[in-house]
Short mmCIF file of C-alpha atoms in Angstrom, two decimals:
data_model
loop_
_atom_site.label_atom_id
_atom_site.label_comp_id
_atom_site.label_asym_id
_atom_site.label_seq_id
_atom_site.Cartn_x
_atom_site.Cartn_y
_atom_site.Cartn_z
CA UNK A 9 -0.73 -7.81 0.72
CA UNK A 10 -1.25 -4.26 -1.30
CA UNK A 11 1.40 -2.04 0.11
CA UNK A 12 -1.66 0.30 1.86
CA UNK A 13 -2.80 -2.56 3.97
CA UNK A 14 0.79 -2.48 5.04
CA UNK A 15 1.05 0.99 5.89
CA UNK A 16 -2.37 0.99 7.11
CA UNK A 17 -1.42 -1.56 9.44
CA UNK A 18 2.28 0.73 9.94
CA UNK A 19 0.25 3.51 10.94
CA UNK A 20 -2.14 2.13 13.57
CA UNK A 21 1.17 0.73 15.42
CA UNK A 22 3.38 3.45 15.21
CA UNK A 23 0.95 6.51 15.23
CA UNK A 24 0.00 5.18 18.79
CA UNK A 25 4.02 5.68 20.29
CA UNK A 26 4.49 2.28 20.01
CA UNK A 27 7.52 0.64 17.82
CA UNK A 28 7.94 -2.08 15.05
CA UNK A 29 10.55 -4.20 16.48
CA UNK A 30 12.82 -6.75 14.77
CA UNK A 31 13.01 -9.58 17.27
CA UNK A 32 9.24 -9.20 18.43
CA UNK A 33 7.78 -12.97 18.35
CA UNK A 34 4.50 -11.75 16.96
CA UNK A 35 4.13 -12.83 13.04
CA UNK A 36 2.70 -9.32 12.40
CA UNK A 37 5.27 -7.03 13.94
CA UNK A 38 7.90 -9.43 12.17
CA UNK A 39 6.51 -9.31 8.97
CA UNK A 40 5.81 -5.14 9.05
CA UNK A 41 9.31 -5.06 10.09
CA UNK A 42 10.94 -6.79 6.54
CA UNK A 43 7.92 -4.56 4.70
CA UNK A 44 9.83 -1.11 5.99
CA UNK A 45 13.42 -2.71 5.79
CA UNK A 46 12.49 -3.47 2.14
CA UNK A 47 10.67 -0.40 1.45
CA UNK A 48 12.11 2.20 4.26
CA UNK A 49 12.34 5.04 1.60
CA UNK A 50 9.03 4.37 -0.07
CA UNK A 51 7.00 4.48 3.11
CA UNK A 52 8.94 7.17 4.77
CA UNK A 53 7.53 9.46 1.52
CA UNK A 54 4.24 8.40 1.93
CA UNK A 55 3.99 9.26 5.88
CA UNK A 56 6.02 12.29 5.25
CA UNK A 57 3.26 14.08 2.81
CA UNK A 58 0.68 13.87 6.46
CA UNK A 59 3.76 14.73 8.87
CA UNK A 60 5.10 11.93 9.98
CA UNK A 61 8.51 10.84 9.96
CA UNK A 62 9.34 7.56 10.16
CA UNK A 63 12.56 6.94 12.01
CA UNK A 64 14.73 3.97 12.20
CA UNK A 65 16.23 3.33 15.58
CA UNK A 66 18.86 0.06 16.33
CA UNK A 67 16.84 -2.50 14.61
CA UNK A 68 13.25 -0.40 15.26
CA UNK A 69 11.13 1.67 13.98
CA UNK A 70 9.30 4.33 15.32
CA UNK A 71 7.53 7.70 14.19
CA UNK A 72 8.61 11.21 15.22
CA UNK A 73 6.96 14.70 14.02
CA UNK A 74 7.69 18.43 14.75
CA UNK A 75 5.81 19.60 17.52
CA UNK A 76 4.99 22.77 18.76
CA UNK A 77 7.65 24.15 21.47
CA UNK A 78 4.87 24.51 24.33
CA UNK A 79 5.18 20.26 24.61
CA UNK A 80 8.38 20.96 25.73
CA UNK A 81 7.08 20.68 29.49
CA UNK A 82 5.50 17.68 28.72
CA UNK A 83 8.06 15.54 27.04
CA UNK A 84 10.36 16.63 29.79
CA UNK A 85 8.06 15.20 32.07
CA UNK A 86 8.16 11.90 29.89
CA UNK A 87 12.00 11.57 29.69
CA UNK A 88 11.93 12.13 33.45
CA UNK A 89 9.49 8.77 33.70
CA UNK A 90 11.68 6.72 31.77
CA UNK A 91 14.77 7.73 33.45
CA UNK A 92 12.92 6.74 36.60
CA UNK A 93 11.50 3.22 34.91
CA UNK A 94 15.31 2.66 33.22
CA UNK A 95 17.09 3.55 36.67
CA UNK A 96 15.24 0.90 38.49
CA UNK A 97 15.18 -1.75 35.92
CA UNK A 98 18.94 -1.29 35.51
CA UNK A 99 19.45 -1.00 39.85
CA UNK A 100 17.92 -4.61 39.67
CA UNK A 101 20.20 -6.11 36.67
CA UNK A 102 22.65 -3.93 34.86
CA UNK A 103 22.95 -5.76 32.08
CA UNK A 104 19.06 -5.80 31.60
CA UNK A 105 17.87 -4.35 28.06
CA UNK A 106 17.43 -5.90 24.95
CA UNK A 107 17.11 -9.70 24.61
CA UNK A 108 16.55 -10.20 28.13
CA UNK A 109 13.84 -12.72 29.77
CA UNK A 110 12.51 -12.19 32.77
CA UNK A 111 9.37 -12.68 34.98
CA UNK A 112 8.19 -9.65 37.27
CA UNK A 113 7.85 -11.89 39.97
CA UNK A 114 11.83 -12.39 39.89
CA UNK A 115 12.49 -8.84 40.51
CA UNK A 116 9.90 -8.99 43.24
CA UNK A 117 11.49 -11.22 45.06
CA UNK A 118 14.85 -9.51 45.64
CA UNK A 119 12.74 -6.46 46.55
CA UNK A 120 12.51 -7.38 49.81
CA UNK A 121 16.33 -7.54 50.33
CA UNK A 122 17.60 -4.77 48.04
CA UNK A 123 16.65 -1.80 50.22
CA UNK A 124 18.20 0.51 47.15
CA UNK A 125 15.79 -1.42 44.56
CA UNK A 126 12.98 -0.83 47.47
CA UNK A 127 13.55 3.17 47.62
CA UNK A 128 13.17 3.66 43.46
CA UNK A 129 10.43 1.51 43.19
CA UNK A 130 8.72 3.46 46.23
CA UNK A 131 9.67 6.36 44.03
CA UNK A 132 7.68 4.86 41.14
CA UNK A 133 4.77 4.36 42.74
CA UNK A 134 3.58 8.10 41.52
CA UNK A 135 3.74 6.46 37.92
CA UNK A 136 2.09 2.53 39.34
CA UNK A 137 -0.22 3.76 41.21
CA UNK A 138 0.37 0.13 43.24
CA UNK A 139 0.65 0.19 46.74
CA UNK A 140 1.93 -3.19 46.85
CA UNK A 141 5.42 -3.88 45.34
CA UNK A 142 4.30 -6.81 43.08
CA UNK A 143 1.29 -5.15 41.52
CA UNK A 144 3.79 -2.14 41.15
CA UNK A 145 6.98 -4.23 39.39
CA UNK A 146 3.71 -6.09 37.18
CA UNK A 147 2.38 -2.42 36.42
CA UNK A 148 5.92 -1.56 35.44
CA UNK A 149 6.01 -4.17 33.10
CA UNK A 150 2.71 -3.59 31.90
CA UNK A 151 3.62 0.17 30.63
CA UNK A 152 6.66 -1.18 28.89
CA UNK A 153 4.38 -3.51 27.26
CA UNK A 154 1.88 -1.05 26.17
CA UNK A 155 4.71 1.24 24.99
CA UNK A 156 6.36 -1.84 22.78
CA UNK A 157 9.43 -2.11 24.68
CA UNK A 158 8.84 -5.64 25.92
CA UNK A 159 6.07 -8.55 25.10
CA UNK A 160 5.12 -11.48 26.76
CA UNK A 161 6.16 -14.81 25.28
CA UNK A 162 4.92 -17.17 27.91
CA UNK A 163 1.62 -16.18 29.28
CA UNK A 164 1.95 -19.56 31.66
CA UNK A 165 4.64 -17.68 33.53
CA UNK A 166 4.63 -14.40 32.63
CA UNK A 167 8.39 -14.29 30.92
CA UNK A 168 8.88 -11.12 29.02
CA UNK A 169 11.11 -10.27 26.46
CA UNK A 170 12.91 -6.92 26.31
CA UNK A 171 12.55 -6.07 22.45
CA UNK A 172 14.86 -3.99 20.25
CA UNK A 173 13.12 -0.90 21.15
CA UNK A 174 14.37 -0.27 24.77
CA UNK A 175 17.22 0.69 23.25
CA UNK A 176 15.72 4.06 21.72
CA UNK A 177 15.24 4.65 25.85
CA UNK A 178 18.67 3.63 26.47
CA UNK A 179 19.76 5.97 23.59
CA UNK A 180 17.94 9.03 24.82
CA UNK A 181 19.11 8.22 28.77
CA UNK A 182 22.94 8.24 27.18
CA UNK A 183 22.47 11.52 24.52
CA UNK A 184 21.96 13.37 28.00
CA UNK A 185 24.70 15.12 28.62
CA UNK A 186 24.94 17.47 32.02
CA UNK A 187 27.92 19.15 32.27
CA UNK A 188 29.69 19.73 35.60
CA UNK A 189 30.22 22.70 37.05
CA UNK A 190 33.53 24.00 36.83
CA UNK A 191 35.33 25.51 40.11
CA UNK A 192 37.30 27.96 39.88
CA UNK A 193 40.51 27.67 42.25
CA UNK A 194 41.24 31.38 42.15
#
């Protein structure tokens, strides 16, 4: 395939906020991923010259660009999503991120239990828009989909994978550093 096709096809993906993972099942994703491993430098030149930088996260890739400073507000707001999204996912199972399979209707069903799992998901419902807590932990999944964290790979059951991509969330949760405030015993 002519490398445009290829960065055609790059484009369309990554211009959307989605990622190019390495372990995604689909044939496509896998082979644009070995394209930019094999020709990273090549195809970070060509989306440079329209200004977009291609960035490779832990075994992603994903496109970032200077903004203007009045988006602050609104990527705040973002970040403040996923934190929300991450901190329930990670209430449920703590190990849960990359390489994990899972069904939404597992998590629903310790819902009703795990008052603490309960509360953030009630908390989430701004983002769901699901008044009911297994069309909210299936919209949940849903946005992670859409965003390329996670895919399906049975549609029979509705087991998702959690792709290498949810660790750029992971990463941006962890580079947040809040400092406590100091006392002063005087």
């Amino acid at each position: 395939m002519p490398r445009e096709n290829y960065n055609k096809q790059i484009f369309e993906i990554l211009s959307k906020g989605h990622f190019i993972s390495s372990n995604s099942i689909n044939p496509t994703q896998k082979k644009l991923y070995q394209y930019l491993e094999n020709e990273k430098e090549a195809v970070q030149d060509y989306f440079d010259q329209i200004g977009f930088y291609l960035v490779e996260g832990k075994d992603c890739f994903y496109f970032s660009r200077e903004e203007e400073k009045n988006t602050l507000k609104s990527k705040l707001e973002r970040a403040m999503r996923w934190i929300s999204i991450l901190d329930f996912f990670k209430s449920y199972d703590e190990s849960f991120g990359v390489g994990t399979q899972i069904t939404p209707s597992e998590i629903s069903s310790v819902i009703g239990v795990n008052q603490n799992l309960k509360n953030k998901l009630n908390l989430l419902k701004r983002i769901t828009k699901k008044e009911k807590y297994d069309e909210s932990v299936n919209e949940l999944f849903e946005i992670l989909k859409k965003e390329g964290f996670v895919e399906v790979i049975n549609d029979l059951s509705m087991t998702y994978k959690v792709l290498n991509s949810f660790s750029y969330l992971e990463e941006l949760i962890l580079s947040i550093d809040i400092e406590e405030p100091t006392t002063n015993e005087n």
